[in-house]
PDB file of C-alpha atoms and ligand atoms in Angstrom:
ATOM      1  CA  MET Z 197    -106.447  45.900  46.994  1.00 65.00           C
ATOM      2  CA  SER Z 198    -108.713  45.857  43.992  1.00 89.00           C
ATOM      3  CA  LEU Z 199    -111.694  43.706  43.743  1.00 96.00           C
ATOM      4  CA  ARG Z 200    -111.780  40.762  41.492  1.00 97.00           C
ATOM      5  CA  ILE Z 201    -114.224  38.182  39.917  1.00 98.00           C
ATOM      6  CA  GLY Z 202    -115.267  35.792  42.616  1.00 98.00           C
ATOM      7  CA  ASP Z 203    -114.694  38.065  45.507  1.00 98.00           C
ATOM      8  CA  ASP Z 204    -117.531  39.060  48.003  1.00 98.00           C
ATOM      9  CA  ALA Z 205    -119.167  42.314  46.964  1.00 98.00           C
ATOM     10  CA  PRO Z 206    -118.517  44.668  49.936  1.00 98.00           C
ATOM     11  CA  ASN Z 207    -121.480  45.960  51.679  1.00 98.00           C
ATOM     12  CA  PHE Z 208    -122.044  49.670  52.630  1.00 98.00           C
ATOM     13  CA  THR Z 209    -124.689  51.934  53.746  1.00 98.00           C
ATOM     14  CA  ALA Z 210    -125.280  55.104  51.631  1.00 98.00           C
ATOM     15  CA  GLN Z 211    -127.486  58.103  51.080  1.00 98.00           C
ATOM     16  CA  THR Z 212    -129.259  57.653  47.735  1.00 98.00           C
ATOM     17  CA  THR Z 213    -131.973  59.517  45.759  1.00 98.00           C
ATOM     18  CA  GLU Z 214    -134.328  56.738  46.935  1.00 98.00           C
ATOM     19  CA  GLY Z 215    -133.288  57.120  50.700  1.00 98.00           C
ATOM     20  CA  GLU Z 216    -130.693  55.462  52.845  1.00 98.00           C
ATOM     21  CA  ILE Z 217    -129.838  51.977  51.952  1.00 98.00           C
ATOM     22  CA  ASP Z 218    -127.895  49.048  53.250  1.00 98.00           C
ATOM     23  CA  PHE Z 219    -126.460  47.645  49.991  1.00 98.00           C
ATOM     24  CA  HIS Z 220    -126.826  44.004  50.789  1.00 98.00           C
ATOM     25  CA  GLN Z 221    -130.291  44.445  52.081  1.00 98.00           C
ATOM     26  CA  TRP Z 222    -131.421  46.523  49.190  1.00 98.00           C
ATOM     27  CA  LEU Z 223    -130.195  43.828  46.793  1.00 98.00           C
ATOM     28  CA  GLY Z 224    -132.121  41.060  48.715  1.00 98.00           C
ATOM     29  CA  ASN Z 225    -132.114  37.911  46.503  1.00 98.00           C
ATOM     30  CA  SER Z 226    -132.009  39.824  43.315  1.00 98.00           C
ATOM     31  CA  TRP Z 227    -129.029  40.203  40.874  1.00 98.00           C
ATOM     32  CA  GLY Z 228    -127.355  43.700  41.084  1.00 98.00           C
ATOM     33  CA  ILE Z 229    -125.596  46.173  38.835  1.00 98.00           C
ATOM     34  CA  LEU Z 230    -123.522  48.806  40.637  1.00 98.00           C
ATOM     35  CA  TYR Z 231    -122.155  51.283  38.268  1.00 98.00           C
ATOM     36  CA  SER Z 232    -120.227  54.585  38.616  1.00 97.00           C
ATOM     37  CA  HIS Z 233    -120.361  57.952  36.979  1.00 96.00           C
ATOM     38  CA  PRO Z 234    -117.594  60.508  36.952  1.00 96.00           C
ATOM     39  CA  ALA Z 235    -119.854  63.559  37.906  1.00 95.00           C
ATOM     40  CA  ASP Z 236    -123.361  64.878  37.794  1.00 96.00           C
ATOM     41  CA  PHE Z 237    -124.452  67.224  34.943  1.00 97.00           C
ATOM     42  CA  THR Z 238    -122.048  65.661  32.424  1.00 96.00           C
ATOM     43  CA  PRO Z 239    -123.195  64.624  28.885  1.00 97.00           C
ATOM     44  CA  VAL Z 240    -122.058  60.983  28.658  1.00 97.00           C
ATOM     45  CA  CYS Z 241    -123.435  60.124  32.100  1.00 97.00           C
ATOM     46  CA  THR Z 242    -126.749  61.805  31.327  1.00 98.00           C
ATOM     47  CA  THR Z 243    -127.330  59.547  28.292  1.00 98.00           C
ATOM     48  CA  GLU Z 244    -126.302  56.369  30.299  1.00 98.00           C
ATOM     49  CA  LEU Z 245    -128.576  57.052  33.129  1.00 98.00           C
ATOM     50  CA  GLY Z 246    -131.382  57.780  30.681  1.00 98.00           C
ATOM     51  CA  ARG Z 247    -130.829  54.406  29.006  1.00 98.00           C
ATOM     52  CA  THR Z 248    -130.843  52.632  32.298  1.00 98.00           C
ATOM     53  CA  ALA Z 249    -134.270  54.160  32.999  1.00 98.00           C
ATOM     54  CA  GLN Z 250    -135.549  53.226  29.464  1.00 98.00           C
ATOM     55  CA  LEU Z 251    -134.310  49.578  30.108  1.00 98.00           C
ATOM     56  CA  LYS Z 252    -136.170  49.215  33.286  1.00 98.00           C
ATOM     57  CA  ASP Z 253    -138.403  46.268  32.013  1.00 98.00           C
ATOM     58  CA  GLU Z 254    -135.384  44.481  30.710  1.00 98.00           C
ATOM     59  CA  PHE Z 255    -133.533  44.704  34.058  1.00 98.00           C
ATOM     60  CA  ALA Z 256    -136.715  43.575  35.881  1.00 98.00           C
ATOM     61  CA  LYS Z 257    -137.119  40.525  33.511  1.00 97.00           C
ATOM     62  CA  ARG Z 258    -133.798  39.473  34.675  1.00 98.00           C
ATOM     63  CA  ASP Z 259    -134.564  40.043  38.319  1.00 98.00           C
ATOM     64  CA  THR Z 260    -131.691  42.648  38.344  1.00 98.00           C
ATOM     65  CA  LYS Z 261    -131.604  45.799  40.357  1.00 98.00           C
ATOM     66  CA  VAL Z 262    -129.594  48.713  39.239  1.00 98.00           C
ATOM     67  CA  ILE Z 263    -127.776  51.331  41.296  1.00 98.00           C
ATOM     68  CA  ALA Z 264    -125.632  54.271  40.230  1.00 98.00           C
ATOM     69  CA  VAL Z 265    -122.953  56.053  42.155  1.00 98.00           C
ATOM     70  CA  SER Z 266    -121.459  59.417  41.692  1.00 97.00           C
ATOM     71  CA  VAL Z 267    -119.280  61.508  44.125  1.00 95.00           C
ATOM     72  CA  ASP Z 268    -121.637  64.529  43.980  1.00 96.00           C
ATOM     73  CA  GLU Z 269    -124.189  65.477  46.683  1.00 97.00           C
ATOM     74  CA  LEU Z 270    -127.879  64.373  46.908  1.00 98.00           C
ATOM     75  CA  ASP Z 271    -129.322  67.762  46.032  1.00 98.00           C
ATOM     76  CA  SER Z 272    -127.222  67.896  42.960  1.00 98.00           C
ATOM     77  CA  HIS Z 273    -128.389  64.211  41.987  1.00 98.00           C
ATOM     78  CA  HIS Z 274    -132.137  65.348  42.291  1.00 98.00           C
ATOM     79  CA  GLU Z 275    -131.572  68.487  40.168  1.00 98.00           C
ATOM     80  CA  TRP Z 276    -129.729  66.329  37.621  1.00 98.00           C
ATOM     81  CA  ILE Z 277    -132.479  63.761  37.418  1.00 98.00           C
ATOM     82  CA  LYS Z 278    -134.885  66.427  36.187  1.00 98.00           C
ATOM     83  CA  ASP Z 279    -132.478  67.091  33.269  1.00 98.00           C
ATOM     84  CA  ILE Z 280    -132.018  63.348  32.463  1.00 98.00           C
ATOM     85  CA  ASN Z 281    -135.779  62.864  32.419  1.00 98.00           C
ATOM     86  CA  GLU Z 282    -136.341  65.876  30.270  1.00 98.00           C
ATOM     87  CA  THR Z 283    -133.550  65.148  27.854  1.00 98.00           C
ATOM     88  CA  GLN Z 284    -133.665  61.443  27.647  1.00 98.00           C
ATOM     89  CA  ASN Z 285    -137.499  61.153  27.739  1.00 98.00           C
ATOM     90  CA  CYS Z 286    -137.409  58.733  30.740  1.00 98.00           C
ATOM     91  CA  ASP Z 287    -138.204  58.423  34.428  1.00 98.00           C
ATOM     92  CA  VAL Z 288    -135.199  57.729  36.500  1.00 98.00           C
ATOM     93  CA  ASP Z 289    -136.599  55.714  39.476  1.00 96.00           C
ATOM     94  CA  PHE Z 290    -133.701  53.628  40.516  1.00 98.00           C
ATOM     95  CA  PRO Z 291    -131.215  54.937  43.312  1.00 98.00           C
ATOM     96  CA  ILE Z 292    -128.200  57.110  42.660  1.00 98.00           C
ATOM     97  CA  ILE Z 293    -125.842  57.094  45.519  1.00 98.00           C
ATOM     98  CA  ALA Z 294    -124.401  60.466  46.728  1.00 98.00           C
ATOM     99  CA  ASP Z 295    -120.880  59.352  47.502  1.00 98.00           C
ATOM    100  CA  MET Z 296    -119.344  62.595  48.678  1.00 96.00           C
ATOM    101  CA  ASP Z 297    -116.840  60.908  51.034  1.00 96.00           C
ATOM    102  CA  ARG Z 298    -115.990  58.388  48.188  1.00 96.00           C
ATOM    103  CA  ASN Z 299    -116.533  55.463  50.520  1.00 97.00           C
ATOM    104  CA  VAL Z 300    -118.240  53.370  47.774  1.00 98.00           C
ATOM    105  CA  ALA Z 301    -115.921  54.584  45.048  1.00 97.00           C
ATOM    106  CA  THR Z 302    -112.913  53.515  47.307  1.00 96.00           C
ATOM    107  CA  LEU Z 303    -114.386  50.192  48.332  1.00 97.00           C
ATOM    108  CA  TYR Z 304    -115.072  49.298  44.754  1.00 98.00           C
ATOM    109  CA  ASN Z 305    -111.761  50.773  43.349  1.00 97.00           C
ATOM    110  CA  MET Z 306    -113.672  53.125  41.051  1.00 97.00           C
ATOM    111  CA  ILE Z 307    -111.115  55.964  41.231  1.00 96.00           C
ATOM    112  CA  HIS Z 308    -108.134  55.372  39.146  1.00 96.00           C
ATOM    113  CA  PRO Z 309    -105.747  58.083  40.088  1.00 95.00           C
ATOM    114  CA  ASN Z 310    -103.700  58.032  36.858  1.00 96.00           C
ATOM    115  CA  ALA Z 311    -106.999  58.844  34.998  1.00 96.00           C
ATOM    116  CA  SER Z 312    -108.473  61.413  37.607  1.00 94.00           C
ATOM    117  CA  THR Z 313    -107.787  61.826  41.319  1.00 92.00           C
ATOM    118  CA  SER Z 314    -111.155  63.279  41.968  1.00 91.00           C
ATOM    119  CA  THR Z 315    -113.739  61.514  39.892  1.00 92.00           C
ATOM    120  CA  THR Z 316    -114.605  57.708  39.050  1.00 95.00           C
ATOM    121  CA  VAL Z 317    -113.942  55.959  35.934  1.00 96.00           C
ATOM    122  CA  ARG Z 318    -117.008  54.078  34.415  1.00 97.00           C
ATOM    123  CA  SER Z 319    -117.035  50.828  36.366  1.00 97.00           C
ATOM    124  CA  VAL Z 320    -119.671  48.103  36.237  1.00 98.00           C
ATOM    125  CA  TYR Z 321    -120.061  45.371  38.780  1.00 98.00           C
ATOM    126  CA  PHE Z 322    -122.246  42.509  38.255  1.00 98.00           C
ATOM    127  CA  ILE Z 323    -123.233  40.879  41.613  1.00 98.00           C
ATOM    128  CA  SER Z 324    -125.087  37.550  42.095  1.00 98.00           C
ATOM    129  CA  PRO Z 325    -127.753  36.935  44.576  1.00 98.00           C
ATOM    130  CA  ASP Z 326    -125.127  35.334  46.914  1.00 98.00           C
ATOM    131  CA  LYS Z 327    -123.300  38.751  46.817  1.00 98.00           C
ATOM    132  CA  LYS Z 328    -120.389  37.582  44.764  1.00 98.00           C
ATOM    133  CA  ILE Z 329    -118.748  39.709  42.068  1.00 98.00           C
ATOM    134  CA  LYS Z 330    -119.431  37.936  38.794  1.00 98.00           C
ATOM    135  CA  ALA Z 331    -118.059  40.421  36.184  1.00 98.00           C
ATOM    136  CA  ILE Z 332    -116.500  43.686  36.154  1.00 98.00           C
ATOM    137  CA  ILE Z 333    -116.283  46.127  33.113  1.00 97.00           C
ATOM    138  CA  THR Z 334    -114.290  49.302  33.229  1.00 97.00           C
ATOM    139  CA  TYR Z 335    -114.388  52.076  30.689  1.00 97.00           C
ATOM    140  CA  PRO Z 336    -112.749  55.612  30.734  1.00 97.00           C
ATOM    141  CA  ALA Z 337    -114.995  58.696  31.471  1.00 95.00           C
ATOM    142  CA  SER Z 338    -115.025  59.528  27.762  1.00 95.00           C
ATOM    143  CA  THR Z 339    -116.562  56.279  26.560  1.00 97.00           C
ATOM    144  CA  GLY Z 340    -120.212  55.682  27.103  1.00 97.00           C
ATOM    145  CA  ARG Z 341    -121.101  52.045  28.048  1.00 98.00           C
ATOM    146  CA  ASN Z 342    -123.103  49.773  25.843  1.00 98.00           C
ATOM    147  CA  PHE Z 343    -126.192  48.873  27.836  1.00 97.00           C
ATOM    148  CA  PHE Z 344    -127.232  46.075  25.554  1.00 96.00           C
ATOM    149  CA  GLU Z 345    -123.848  44.502  26.377  1.00 98.00           C
ATOM    150  CA  ILE Z 346    -124.616  44.823  30.120  1.00 98.00           C
ATOM    151  CA  LEU Z 347    -127.929  43.014  29.465  1.00 98.00           C
ATOM    152  CA  ARG Z 348    -126.133  40.346  27.434  1.00 98.00           C
ATOM    153  CA  VAL Z 349    -123.549  39.757  30.171  1.00 98.00           C
ATOM    154  CA  ILE Z 350    -126.245  39.364  32.723  1.00 98.00           C
ATOM    155  CA  ASP Z 351    -128.101  36.728  30.345  1.00 98.00           C
ATOM    156  CA  SER Z 352    -124.701  34.896  30.064  1.00 98.00           C
ATOM    157  CA  LEU Z 353    -124.013  34.857  33.764  1.00 98.00           C
ATOM    158  CA  GLN Z 354    -127.457  33.720  34.691  1.00 98.00           C
ATOM    159  CA  LEU Z 355    -127.321  30.909  32.087  1.00 97.00           C
ATOM    160  CA  THR Z 356    -124.020  29.740  33.492  1.00 96.00           C
ATOM    161  CA  ASP Z 357    -125.350  29.936  36.997  1.00 96.00           C
ATOM    162  CA  LYS Z 358    -128.342  27.648  36.118  1.00 96.00           C
ATOM    163  CA  TYR Z 359    -126.798  25.264  33.475  1.00 96.00           C
ATOM    164  CA  SER Z 360    -123.435  23.830  32.873  1.00 95.00           C
ATOM    165  CA  VAL Z 361    -122.984  26.134  29.810  1.00 98.00           C
ATOM    166  CA  ALA Z 362    -120.885  29.083  28.684  1.00 98.00           C
ATOM    167  CA  THR Z 363    -121.674  31.477  25.976  1.00 98.00           C
ATOM    168  CA  PRO Z 364    -119.535  31.760  22.825  1.00 98.00           C
ATOM    169  CA  VAL Z 365    -118.125  34.778  21.001  1.00 98.00           C
ATOM    170  CA  ASP Z 366    -120.753  37.610  20.249  1.00 98.00           C
ATOM    171  CA  TRP Z 367    -123.517  35.273  21.668  1.00 98.00           C
ATOM    172  CA  GLN Z 368    -127.026  36.644  21.597  1.00 97.00           C
ATOM    173  CA  GLN Z 369    -130.190  35.477  23.330  1.00 95.00           C
ATOM    174  CA  GLY Z 370    -131.624  32.350  21.548  1.00 96.00           C
ATOM    175  CA  GLN Z 371    -128.329  31.212  19.891  1.00 98.00           C
ATOM    176  CA  ASP Z 372    -126.642  27.943  20.791  1.00 98.00           C
ATOM    177  CA  VAL Z 373    -124.381  27.863  23.865  1.00 98.00           C
ATOM    178  CA  ILE Z 374    -121.322  25.923  24.656  1.00 98.00           C
ATOM    179  CA  ILE Z 375    -121.442  22.839  27.010  1.00 98.00           C
ATOM    180  CA  SER Z 376    -118.931  23.390  29.744  1.00 97.00           C
ATOM    181  CA  PRO Z 377    -115.780  21.317  29.505  1.00 95.00           C
ATOM    182  CA  SER Z 378    -116.424  19.987  32.955  1.00 95.00           C
ATOM    183  CA  VAL Z 379    -119.429  17.915  31.691  1.00 97.00           C
ATOM    184  CA  LYS Z 380    -118.440  14.374  30.785  1.00 97.00           C
ATOM    185  CA  GLN Z 381    -119.354  13.249  27.300  1.00 97.00           C
ATOM    186  CA  GLU Z 382    -121.323  10.369  28.812  1.00 97.00           C
ATOM    187  CA  ASP Z 383    -123.502  12.841  30.812  1.00 97.00           C
ATOM    188  CA  VAL Z 384    -124.237  15.252  27.900  1.00 97.00           C
ATOM    189  CA  ALA Z 385    -127.307  13.504  26.482  1.00 96.00           C
ATOM    190  CA  ALA Z 386    -129.190  13.420  29.924  1.00 96.00           C
ATOM    191  CA  LYS Z 387    -128.035  16.927  30.894  1.00 96.00           C
ATOM    192  CA  PHE Z 388    -128.988  18.488  27.504  1.00 97.00           C
ATOM    193  CA  PRO Z 389    -132.097  16.805  26.213  1.00 96.00           C
ATOM    194  CA  LYS Z 390    -132.369  19.265  23.287  1.00 97.00           C
ATOM    195  CA  GLY Z 391    -129.387  17.687  21.753  1.00 97.00           C
ATOM    196  CA  HIS Z 392    -125.902  18.683  21.124  1.00 97.00           C
ATOM    197  CA  GLN Z 393    -123.372  19.126  18.275  1.00 98.00           C
ATOM    198  CA  LEU Z 394    -119.877  17.901  18.932  1.00 98.00           C
ATOM    199  CA  ILE Z 395    -117.337  19.812  16.814  1.00 98.00           C
ATOM    200  CA  LYS Z 396    -114.341  18.836  18.857  1.00 97.00           C
ATOM    201  CA  PRO Z 397    -114.345  17.011  22.299  1.00 96.00           C
ATOM    202  CA  TYR Z 398    -113.781  20.345  23.890  1.00 96.00           C
ATOM    203  CA  LEU Z 399    -116.159  22.316  21.687  1.00 98.00           C
ATOM    204  CA  ARG Z 400    -119.747  21.168  21.964  1.00 98.00           C
ATOM    205  CA  TYR Z 401    -122.910  23.251  21.330  1.00 98.00           C
ATOM    206  CA  THR Z 402    -126.420  22.964  22.563  1.00 98.00           C
ATOM    207  CA  PRO Z 403    -129.442  24.949  21.982  1.00 98.00           C
ATOM    208  CA  GLN Z 404    -130.091  27.580  24.783  1.00 98.00           C
ATOM    209  CA  PRO Z 405    -131.534  25.496  27.561  1.00 96.00           C
ATOM    210  CA  ASN Z 406    -134.047  28.085  28.796  1.00 93.00           C
ATOM    211  CA  LYS Z 407    -135.683  28.953  25.370  1.00 89.00           C
TER     212      LYS Z 407
HETATM  213  C1  BEZ L 212    -119.348  62.815  30.510  1.00 76.79           C
HETATM  214  O1  BEZ L 212    -120.089  61.986  31.369  1.00 76.79           O
HETATM  215  O2  BEZ L 212    -119.841  63.281  29.555  1.00 76.79           O
HETATM  216  C2  BEZ L 212    -117.861  63.041  30.930  1.00 76.79           C
HETATM  217  C3  BEZ L 212    -117.479  63.026  32.211  1.00 76.79           C
HETATM  218  C4  BEZ L 212    -116.140  63.072  32.435  1.00 76.79           C
HETATM  219  C5  BEZ L 212    -115.334  63.334  31.310  1.00 76.79           C
HETATM  220  C6  BEZ L 212    -115.686  63.260  30.047  1.00 76.79           C
HETATM  221  C7  BEZ L 212    -117.123  63.011  29.785  1.00 76.79           C
END
């Protein structure tokens, strides 16, 4: 059965370019991004892994660990990393799982047989510190993911986790957020001391609480 938002993120052990890991132990109390790549030495994946490395500080600011998975073997990953570093001007120092037996790809439903029976699609799993799946993005192999969108989703998830808010359409850091419908109007002033704007009883904006 495929994984859905709210499910427990399955644990696994795996060989990675940074050594063997137990996924849950490796995550510790951090947020996590687990994302799949169709194959080593492919152009789109090369750019995505490069972007991940370039955004290292942005992921660190968000206390988020990133781990990639591809069904190729460890030696191949290590050779590919040299190319990624050379062509994307970066230093890949996050783990890439060598998932030759497709254990991780199967656990996380990353192979979509009507797209390809042998390689993964581009899945992204967002995992919270309590090891729950909080969001899932899926693209075909031919579409490179937008890593600024991945950071934006992490920001939204972390805000929702801490405050009773949601983020509106096209929301970006620093913009107003939406007060959750579950917050009673009589509690709004105490909960959101920066103020709020009531457009409709169900549509209430407040400044981003952590800015
Ligand atoms: C790529 O990563 O460039 C790629 C992989 C599989 C199919 C198409 C593109």
